[in-house]
Amino acid sequence: LGKNFYLEANYNYNYTHRTSIKDTYDKDAAGNYTVPDPDYTSNVDNKMHRQNIGLNFRKQEEKYNFTIGASVQPQKTINETKSGSFRIDTTLKVLNWSPNARFDYRFSDAQMLRINYRGQSTQPSLTQMMPVPDNSNPQRVTLGNLGLNPSFSHNMNVMYNSTNTKTYASFNINANASYSMNNIVNASWYDASGVQYTVPVNNGKGAWSSRLFLMFNTPIGKSRFSLLSFTNANFNTG
């Protein structure tokens, strides 16, 4: 675009076809498992069309460069669920989006700072949306949830590197933080006989995840030995 400004565009199309067949049988008069059980038998056919359309604006200089942009992800999911005598056909259309930004600053050949941000949306899996109970473990029955919404996460990373070119001592800081909205968690309850039932739901409260990493390395005088130190700190909520 001139004056070290650049425009980047990208496009991607993805098609996925998945089939899940679960046949469950009860005993017949002879004691053999040949009688279909309609309550726990299911056949799911899933087709997903996903596009990614991105646009980035970038500036490149000798000391620094930055990129800012976003992508949109139109997605269409077609589910056909058959179980016993009933059939559920659902078509979900979702428009996800993913912003991104990055800033790099080079103080010198031995000292650099990078700040990176990315937003990302995630669709629930086919298993999480399957409404037919799964009693493979009779003490823990799981069910899907057709009403699940996509989750969205904000992810930030800050990295700083510094090296003393005379002593070869180095220092590194790496910090990560992530905040998830509508993340999928499991809701559970028990019946009178102690059987646990579990179904995935969207968490409206959000969840934090963060990590700080420090590293310092320095030679000991002119010997072949060096001192290396690592420090980690973590903070999570859920």
PDB file of C-alpha atoms in Angstrom:
ATOM      1  CA  LEU A   1       0.000   0.000   0.000  1.00  0.00           C
ATOM      2  CA  GLY A   2       3.064   2.283   0.175  1.00  0.00           C
ATOM      3  CA  LYS A   3       5.166   3.644   3.062  1.00  0.00           C
ATOM      4  CA  ASN A   4       5.785   0.112   4.360  1.00  0.00           C
ATOM      5  CA  PHE A   5       2.066  -0.636   4.728  1.00  0.00           C
ATOM      6  CA  TYR A   6       0.726  -3.987   3.540  1.00  0.00           C
ATOM      7  CA  LEU A   7      -2.676  -5.578   3.097  1.00  0.00           C
ATOM      8  CA  GLU A   8      -3.081  -9.376   3.394  1.00  0.00           C
ATOM      9  CA  ALA A   9      -6.149 -11.391   2.447  1.00  0.00           C
ATOM     10  CA  ASN A  10      -6.828 -15.131   2.781  1.00  0.00           C
ATOM     11  CA  TYR A  11      -9.661 -17.561   2.158  1.00  0.00           C
ATOM     12  CA  ASN A  12     -10.187 -21.190   3.136  1.00  0.00           C
ATOM     13  CA  TYR A  13     -13.036 -23.673   2.667  1.00  0.00           C
ATOM     14  CA  ASN A  14     -13.431 -26.915   4.624  1.00  0.00           C
ATOM     15  CA  TYR A  15     -16.029 -29.672   4.288  1.00  0.00           C
ATOM     16  CA  THR A  16     -16.399 -32.459   6.868  1.00  0.00           C
ATOM     17  CA  HIS A  17     -18.737 -35.453   6.755  1.00  0.00           C
ATOM     18  CA  ARG A  18     -18.987 -37.606   9.889  1.00  0.00           C
ATOM     19  CA  THR A  19     -21.186 -40.598  10.664  1.00  0.00           C
ATOM     20  CA  SER A  20     -21.726 -42.114  14.113  1.00  0.00           C
ATOM     21  CA  ILE A  21     -23.561 -45.430  14.425  1.00  0.00           C
ATOM     22  CA  LYS A  22     -24.410 -46.902  17.831  1.00  0.00           C
ATOM     23  CA  ASP A  23     -26.406 -50.133  17.937  1.00  0.00           C
ATOM     24  CA  THR A  24     -27.685 -51.388  21.294  1.00  0.00           C
ATOM     25  CA  TYR A  25     -29.441 -54.734  21.828  1.00  0.00           C
ATOM     26  CA  ASP A  26     -31.446 -56.424  24.574  1.00  0.00           C
ATOM     27  CA  LYS A  27     -31.665 -60.145  25.310  1.00  0.00           C
ATOM     28  CA  ASP A  28     -34.089 -62.318  23.389  1.00  0.00           C
ATOM     29  CA  ALA A  29     -35.912 -65.383  24.732  1.00  0.00           C
ATOM     30  CA  ALA A  30     -32.803 -67.521  24.217  1.00  0.00           C
ATOM     31  CA  GLY A  31     -30.605 -65.114  26.172  1.00  0.00           C
ATOM     32  CA  ASN A  32     -28.820 -63.694  23.128  1.00  0.00           C
ATOM     33  CA  TYR A  33     -28.493 -59.958  22.491  1.00  0.00           C
ATOM     34  CA  THR A  34     -30.497 -59.657  19.251  1.00  0.00           C
ATOM     35  CA  VAL A  35     -33.448 -57.376  20.132  1.00  0.00           C
ATOM     36  CA  PRO A  36     -32.752 -53.725  19.147  1.00  0.00           C
ATOM     37  CA  ASP A  37     -33.173 -51.255  22.014  1.00  0.00           C
ATOM     38  CA  PRO A  38     -34.676 -48.049  20.489  1.00  0.00           C
ATOM     39  CA  ASP A  39     -33.913 -45.881  23.548  1.00  0.00           C
ATOM     40  CA  TYR A  40     -30.134 -46.343  23.301  1.00  0.00           C
ATOM     41  CA  THR A  41     -29.672 -46.923  19.566  1.00  0.00           C
ATOM     42  CA  SER A  42     -28.736 -43.962  17.397  1.00  0.00           C
ATOM     43  CA  ASN A  43     -27.456 -43.141  13.940  1.00  0.00           C
ATOM     44  CA  VAL A  44     -26.084 -39.635  13.445  1.00  0.00           C
ATOM     45  CA  ASP A  45     -25.064 -38.164  10.096  1.00  0.00           C
ATOM     46  CA  ASN A  46     -23.225 -34.848  10.353  1.00  0.00           C
ATOM     47  CA  LYS A  47     -22.197 -32.553   7.481  1.00  0.00           C
ATOM     48  CA  MET A  48     -20.276 -29.351   8.139  1.00  0.00           C
ATOM     49  CA  HIS A  49     -19.394 -26.551   5.698  1.00  0.00           C
ATOM     50  CA  ARG A  50     -16.895 -24.055   7.105  1.00  0.00           C
ATOM     51  CA  GLN A  51     -15.318 -21.023   5.471  1.00  0.00           C
ATOM     52  CA  ASN A  52     -12.607 -18.686   6.716  1.00  0.00           C
ATOM     53  CA  ILE A  53     -12.288 -15.188   5.250  1.00  0.00           C
ATOM     54  CA  GLY A  54      -9.459 -13.075   6.674  1.00  0.00           C
ATOM     55  CA  LEU A  55      -8.081  -9.584   6.181  1.00  0.00           C
ATOM     56  CA  ASN A  56      -4.935  -8.192   7.863  1.00  0.00           C
ATOM     57  CA  PHE A  57      -3.338  -4.752   7.856  1.00  0.00           C
ATOM     58  CA  ARG A  58       0.424  -4.728   8.451  1.00  0.00           C
ATOM     59  CA  LYS A  59       3.185  -2.134   8.849  1.00  0.00           C
ATOM     60  CA  GLN A  60       6.867  -3.100   8.615  1.00  0.00           C
ATOM     61  CA  GLU A  61       9.658  -0.854   9.923  1.00  0.00           C
ATOM     62  CA  GLU A  62      13.279  -1.432  10.883  1.00  0.00           C
ATOM     63  CA  LYS A  63      12.676  -1.261  14.643  1.00  0.00           C
ATOM     64  CA  TYR A  64       9.098  -2.463  14.831  1.00  0.00           C
ATOM     65  CA  ASN A  65       6.210  -4.034  12.947  1.00  0.00           C
ATOM     66  CA  PHE A  66       2.584  -4.600  13.778  1.00  0.00           C
ATOM     67  CA  THR A  67      -0.343  -6.534  12.328  1.00  0.00           C
ATOM     68  CA  ILE A  68      -4.032  -6.074  13.048  1.00  0.00           C
ATOM     69  CA  GLY A  69      -6.889  -7.898  11.403  1.00  0.00           C
ATOM     70  CA  ALA A  70      -9.790 -10.284  11.732  1.00  0.00           C
ATOM     71  CA  SER A  71     -11.383 -13.264  10.070  1.00  0.00           C
ATOM     72  CA  VAL A  72     -15.007 -14.359   9.837  1.00  0.00           C
ATOM     73  CA  GLN A  73     -16.007 -17.999   9.717  1.00  0.00           C
ATOM     74  CA  PRO A  74     -19.458 -18.757   8.289  1.00  0.00           C
ATOM     75  CA  GLN A  75     -20.392 -22.289   9.288  1.00  0.00           C
ATOM     76  CA  LYS A  76     -23.337 -24.491   8.395  1.00  0.00           C
ATOM     77  CA  THR A  77     -23.923 -27.773  10.227  1.00  0.00           C
ATOM     78  CA  ILE A  78     -26.546 -30.340   9.169  1.00  0.00           C
ATOM     79  CA  ASN A  79     -27.378 -33.112  11.659  1.00  0.00           C
ATOM     80  CA  GLU A  80     -29.648 -36.080  10.966  1.00  0.00           C
ATOM     81  CA  THR A  81     -30.262 -38.144  14.117  1.00  0.00           C
ATOM     82  CA  LYS A  82     -32.243 -41.396  14.003  1.00  0.00           C
ATOM     83  CA  SER A  83     -33.121 -43.302  17.141  1.00  0.00           C
ATOM     84  CA  GLY A  84     -35.795 -45.957  17.267  1.00  0.00           C
ATOM     85  CA  SER A  85     -39.029 -44.551  15.851  1.00  0.00           C
ATOM     86  CA  PHE A  86     -38.079 -40.868  15.930  1.00  0.00           C
ATOM     87  CA  ARG A  87     -35.802 -38.735  13.790  1.00  0.00           C
ATOM     88  CA  ILE A  88     -34.372 -35.270  14.506  1.00  0.00           C
ATOM     89  CA  ASP A  89     -33.109 -33.094  11.653  1.00  0.00           C
ATOM     90  CA  THR A  90     -31.322 -29.900  12.662  1.00  0.00           C
ATOM     91  CA  THR A  91     -29.544 -27.258  10.592  1.00  0.00           C
ATOM     92  CA  LEU A  92     -27.352 -24.783  12.477  1.00  0.00           C
ATOM     93  CA  LYS A  93     -25.903 -21.661  10.864  1.00  0.00           C
ATOM     94  CA  VAL A  94     -23.254 -19.817  12.858  1.00  0.00           C
ATOM     95  CA  LEU A  95     -21.077 -16.827  11.991  1.00  0.00           C
ATOM     96  CA  ASN A  96     -17.927 -17.045  14.097  1.00  0.00           C
ATOM     97  CA  TRP A  97     -15.205 -14.412  14.096  1.00  0.00           C
ATOM     98  CA  SER A  98     -11.577 -14.228  15.159  1.00  0.00           C
ATOM     99  CA  PRO A  99      -9.732 -10.927  15.677  1.00  0.00           C
ATOM    100  CA  ASN A 100      -5.939 -10.859  15.861  1.00  0.00           C
ATOM    101  CA  ALA A 101      -3.187  -8.358  16.592  1.00  0.00           C
ATOM    102  CA  ARG A 102       0.591  -8.545  16.949  1.00  0.00           C
ATOM    103  CA  PHE A 103       3.265  -5.974  17.828  1.00  0.00           C
ATOM    104  CA  ASP A 104       7.029  -6.609  17.599  1.00  0.00           C
ATOM    105  CA  TYR A 105       9.659  -4.157  18.786  1.00  0.00           C
ATOM    106  CA  ARG A 106      13.383  -4.824  18.425  1.00  0.00           C
ATOM    107  CA  PHE A 107      15.387  -2.613  20.787  1.00  0.00           C
ATOM    108  CA  SER A 108      18.617  -4.094  19.390  1.00  0.00           C
ATOM    109  CA  ASP A 109      19.896  -7.340  17.886  1.00  0.00           C
ATOM    110  CA  ALA A 110      19.918  -8.808  21.416  1.00  0.00           C
ATOM    111  CA  GLN A 111      16.710  -7.369  22.868  1.00  0.00           C
ATOM    112  CA  MET A 112      13.139  -7.874  21.618  1.00  0.00           C
ATOM    113  CA  LEU A 113       9.514  -7.484  22.754  1.00  0.00           C
ATOM    114  CA  ARG A 114       6.486  -9.242  21.212  1.00  0.00           C
ATOM    115  CA  ILE A 115       2.798  -8.829  22.098  1.00  0.00           C
ATOM    116  CA  ASN A 116       0.310 -11.157  20.443  1.00  0.00           C
ATOM    117  CA  TYR A 117      -3.510 -11.359  20.701  1.00  0.00           C
ATOM    118  CA  ARG A 118      -5.961 -13.764  19.087  1.00  0.00           C
ATOM    119  CA  GLY A 119      -9.648 -14.346  19.549  1.00  0.00           C
ATOM    120  CA  GLN A 120     -11.013 -17.759  18.661  1.00  0.00           C
ATOM    121  CA  SER A 121     -14.428 -19.384  18.569  1.00  0.00           C
ATOM    122  CA  THR A 122     -14.906 -23.145  18.933  1.00  0.00           C
ATOM    123  CA  GLN A 123     -17.869 -25.276  17.870  1.00  0.00           C
ATOM    124  CA  PRO A 124     -19.180 -28.116  20.088  1.00  0.00           C
ATOM    125  CA  SER A 125     -18.272 -31.611  18.924  1.00  0.00           C
ATOM    126  CA  LEU A 126     -20.691 -34.115  17.430  1.00  0.00           C
ATOM    127  CA  THR A 127     -20.563 -36.240  20.597  1.00  0.00           C
ATOM    128  CA  GLN A 128     -21.458 -33.244  22.766  1.00  0.00           C
ATOM    129  CA  MET A 129     -24.560 -32.558  20.636  1.00  0.00           C
ATOM    130  CA  MET A 130     -25.844 -36.154  20.321  1.00  0.00           C
ATOM    131  CA  PRO A 131     -29.149 -36.237  22.273  1.00  0.00           C
ATOM    132  CA  VAL A 132     -29.292 -40.046  22.718  1.00  0.00           C
ATOM    133  CA  PRO A 133     -28.096 -41.340  26.136  1.00  0.00           C
ATOM    134  CA  ASP A 134     -24.850 -43.321  26.237  1.00  0.00           C
ATOM    135  CA  ASN A 135     -25.068 -46.077  28.863  1.00  0.00           C
ATOM    136  CA  SER A 136     -21.792 -47.872  28.037  1.00  0.00           C
ATOM    137  CA  ASN A 137     -21.045 -47.323  31.735  1.00  0.00           C
ATOM    138  CA  PRO A 138     -24.368 -48.002  33.523  1.00  0.00           C
ATOM    139  CA  GLN A 139     -23.179 -46.019  36.566  1.00  0.00           C
ATOM    140  CA  ARG A 140     -22.414 -42.920  34.477  1.00  0.00           C
ATOM    141  CA  VAL A 141     -24.874 -42.086  31.692  1.00  0.00           C
ATOM    142  CA  THR A 142     -23.980 -39.221  29.349  1.00  0.00           C
ATOM    143  CA  LEU A 143     -26.300 -37.229  27.108  1.00  0.00           C
ATOM    144  CA  GLY A 144     -25.689 -34.644  24.388  1.00  0.00           C
ATOM    145  CA  ASN A 145     -27.196 -31.175  24.076  1.00  0.00           C
ATOM    146  CA  LEU A 146     -28.489 -29.879  20.734  1.00  0.00           C
ATOM    147  CA  GLY A 147     -28.792 -26.378  22.215  1.00  0.00           C
ATOM    148  CA  LEU A 148     -25.031 -25.842  22.735  1.00  0.00           C
ATOM    149  CA  ASN A 149     -23.583 -22.568  21.461  1.00  0.00           C
ATOM    150  CA  PRO A 150     -20.009 -22.003  20.250  1.00  0.00           C
ATOM    151  CA  SER A 151     -17.502 -20.878  22.885  1.00  0.00           C
ATOM    152  CA  PHE A 152     -15.204 -17.884  22.404  1.00  0.00           C
ATOM    153  CA  SER A 153     -11.776 -17.299  23.935  1.00  0.00           C
ATOM    154  CA  HIS A 154      -9.499 -14.243  24.165  1.00  0.00           C
ATOM    155  CA  ASN A 155      -5.805 -15.209  24.156  1.00  0.00           C
ATOM    156  CA  MET A 156      -2.914 -12.835  24.961  1.00  0.00           C
ATOM    157  CA  ASN A 157       0.818 -13.549  24.922  1.00  0.00           C
ATOM    158  CA  VAL A 158       3.679 -11.215  25.913  1.00  0.00           C
ATOM    159  CA  MET A 159       7.287 -12.260  25.315  1.00  0.00           C
ATOM    160  CA  TYR A 160      10.512 -10.385  26.116  1.00  0.00           C
ATOM    161  CA  ASN A 161      14.058 -11.599  25.361  1.00  0.00           C
ATOM    162  CA  SER A 162      17.347  -9.964  26.307  1.00  0.00           C
ATOM    163  CA  THR A 163      20.918 -11.261  25.847  1.00  0.00           C
ATOM    164  CA  ASN A 164      24.168  -9.653  26.983  1.00  0.00           C
ATOM    165  CA  THR A 165      26.474 -10.148  24.009  1.00  0.00           C
ATOM    166  CA  LYS A 166      29.601  -9.660  26.186  1.00  0.00           C
ATOM    167  CA  THR A 167      28.811 -12.052  29.052  1.00  0.00           C
ATOM    168  CA  TYR A 168      26.247 -14.225  27.195  1.00  0.00           C
ATOM    169  CA  ALA A 169      23.832 -13.862  30.085  1.00  0.00           C
ATOM    170  CA  SER A 170      20.192 -14.077  28.931  1.00  0.00           C
ATOM    171  CA  PHE A 171      16.826 -13.174  30.401  1.00  0.00           C
ATOM    172  CA  ASN A 172      13.407 -14.272  29.136  1.00  0.00           C
ATOM    173  CA  ILE A 173       9.831 -13.404  30.163  1.00  0.00           C
ATOM    174  CA  ASN A 174       6.803 -15.197  28.722  1.00  0.00           C
ATOM    175  CA  ALA A 175       3.284 -14.394  29.939  1.00  0.00           C
ATOM    176  CA  ASN A 176       0.039 -15.955  28.693  1.00  0.00           C
ATOM    177  CA  ALA A 177      -3.544 -15.131  29.597  1.00  0.00           C
ATOM    178  CA  SER A 178      -6.781 -16.591  28.274  1.00  0.00           C
ATOM    179  CA  TYR A 179     -10.411 -15.756  29.010  1.00  0.00           C
ATOM    180  CA  SER A 180     -13.150 -18.101  27.764  1.00  0.00           C
ATOM    181  CA  MET A 181     -16.807 -17.173  27.326  1.00  0.00           C
ATOM    182  CA  ASN A 182     -19.595 -19.717  26.900  1.00  0.00           C
ATOM    183  CA  ASN A 183     -17.047 -22.480  27.396  1.00  0.00           C
ATOM    184  CA  ILE A 184     -18.572 -25.954  27.501  1.00  0.00           C
ATOM    185  CA  VAL A 185     -18.653 -27.656  30.902  1.00  0.00           C
ATOM    186  CA  ASN A 186     -20.459 -30.735  32.213  1.00  0.00           C
ATOM    187  CA  ALA A 187     -23.541 -30.511  34.428  1.00  0.00           C
ATOM    188  CA  SER A 188     -24.062 -33.642  36.548  1.00  0.00           C
ATOM    189  CA  TRP A 189     -26.716 -35.042  38.880  1.00  0.00           C
ATOM    190  CA  TYR A 190     -27.577 -38.387  40.527  1.00  0.00           C
ATOM    191  CA  ASP A 191     -30.789 -40.370  40.688  1.00  0.00           C
ATOM    192  CA  ALA A 192     -32.078 -42.293  43.732  1.00  0.00           C
ATOM    193  CA  SER A 193     -30.047 -45.404  42.842  1.00  0.00           C
ATOM    194  CA  GLY A 194     -26.775 -43.473  42.625  1.00  0.00           C
ATOM    195  CA  VAL A 195     -26.440 -43.399  38.814  1.00  0.00           C
ATOM    196  CA  GLN A 196     -24.684 -40.231  37.605  1.00  0.00           C
ATOM    197  CA  TYR A 197     -26.100 -38.364  34.615  1.00  0.00           C
ATOM    198  CA  THR A 198     -23.955 -35.847  32.730  1.00  0.00           C
ATOM    199  CA  VAL A 199     -24.853 -33.358  29.990  1.00  0.00           C
ATOM    200  CA  PRO A 200     -22.668 -30.599  28.438  1.00  0.00           C
ATOM    201  CA  VAL A 201     -23.869 -27.004  28.885  1.00  0.00           C
ATOM    202  CA  ASN A 202     -22.503 -23.526  28.180  1.00  0.00           C
ATOM    203  CA  ASN A 203     -20.935 -21.813  31.186  1.00  0.00           C
ATOM    204  CA  GLY A 204     -22.170 -18.226  31.343  1.00  0.00           C
ATOM    205  CA  LYS A 205     -19.665 -17.119  34.015  1.00  0.00           C
ATOM    206  CA  GLY A 206     -16.496 -17.468  31.934  1.00  0.00           C
ATOM    207  CA  ALA A 207     -13.109 -18.842  32.987  1.00  0.00           C
ATOM    208  CA  TRP A 208      -9.592 -17.376  33.328  1.00  0.00           C
ATOM    209  CA  SER A 209      -6.302 -19.121  32.679  1.00  0.00           C
ATOM    210  CA  SER A 210      -2.912 -17.412  33.037  1.00  0.00           C
ATOM    211  CA  ARG A 211       0.756 -18.355  33.252  1.00  0.00           C
ATOM    212  CA  LEU A 212       3.979 -16.408  33.870  1.00  0.00           C
ATOM    213  CA  PHE A 213       7.376 -17.885  33.008  1.00  0.00           C
ATOM    214  CA  LEU A 214      10.765 -16.308  33.864  1.00  0.00           C
ATOM    215  CA  MET A 215      14.154 -17.668  32.838  1.00  0.00           C
ATOM    216  CA  PHE A 216      17.644 -16.344  33.677  1.00  0.00           C
ATOM    217  CA  ASN A 217      20.867 -17.934  32.446  1.00  0.00           C
ATOM    218  CA  THR A 218      24.412 -16.662  33.067  1.00  0.00           C
ATOM    219  CA  PRO A 219      27.906 -18.154  32.741  1.00  0.00           C
ATOM    220  CA  ILE A 220      29.986 -18.410  35.931  1.00  0.00           C
ATOM    221  CA  GLY A 221      33.073 -16.384  35.205  1.00  0.00           C
ATOM    222  CA  LYS A 222      35.222 -17.885  32.461  1.00  0.00           C
ATOM    223  CA  SER A 223      34.463 -21.459  33.441  1.00  0.00           C
ATOM    224  CA  ARG A 224      32.399 -23.954  31.473  1.00  0.00           C
ATOM    225  CA  PHE A 225      29.685 -23.808  34.135  1.00  0.00           C
ATOM    226  CA  SER A 226      26.568 -21.672  34.082  1.00  0.00           C
ATOM    227  CA  LEU A 227      23.675 -20.854  36.390  1.00  0.00           C
ATOM    228  CA  LEU A 228      20.156 -21.457  35.053  1.00  0.00           C
ATOM    229  CA  SER A 229      16.993 -20.364  36.882  1.00  0.00           C
ATOM    230  CA  PHE A 230      13.315 -21.026  36.032  1.00  0.00           C
ATOM    231  CA  THR A 231      10.333 -19.427  37.758  1.00  0.00           C
ATOM    232  CA  ASN A 232       6.683 -20.298  37.000  1.00  0.00           C
ATOM    233  CA  ALA A 233       3.446 -18.821  38.271  1.00  0.00           C
ATOM    234  CA  ASN A 234      -0.085 -19.940  37.358  1.00  0.00           C
ATOM    235  CA  PHE A 235      -3.540 -18.579  38.097  1.00  0.00           C
ATOM    236  CA  ASN A 236      -6.773 -20.234  36.931  1.00  0.00           C
ATOM    237  CA  THR A 237     -10.463 -19.865  37.649  1.00  0.00           C
ATOM    238  CA  GLY A 238     -13.335 -22.010  36.455  1.00  0.00           C
TER     239      GLY A 238
END
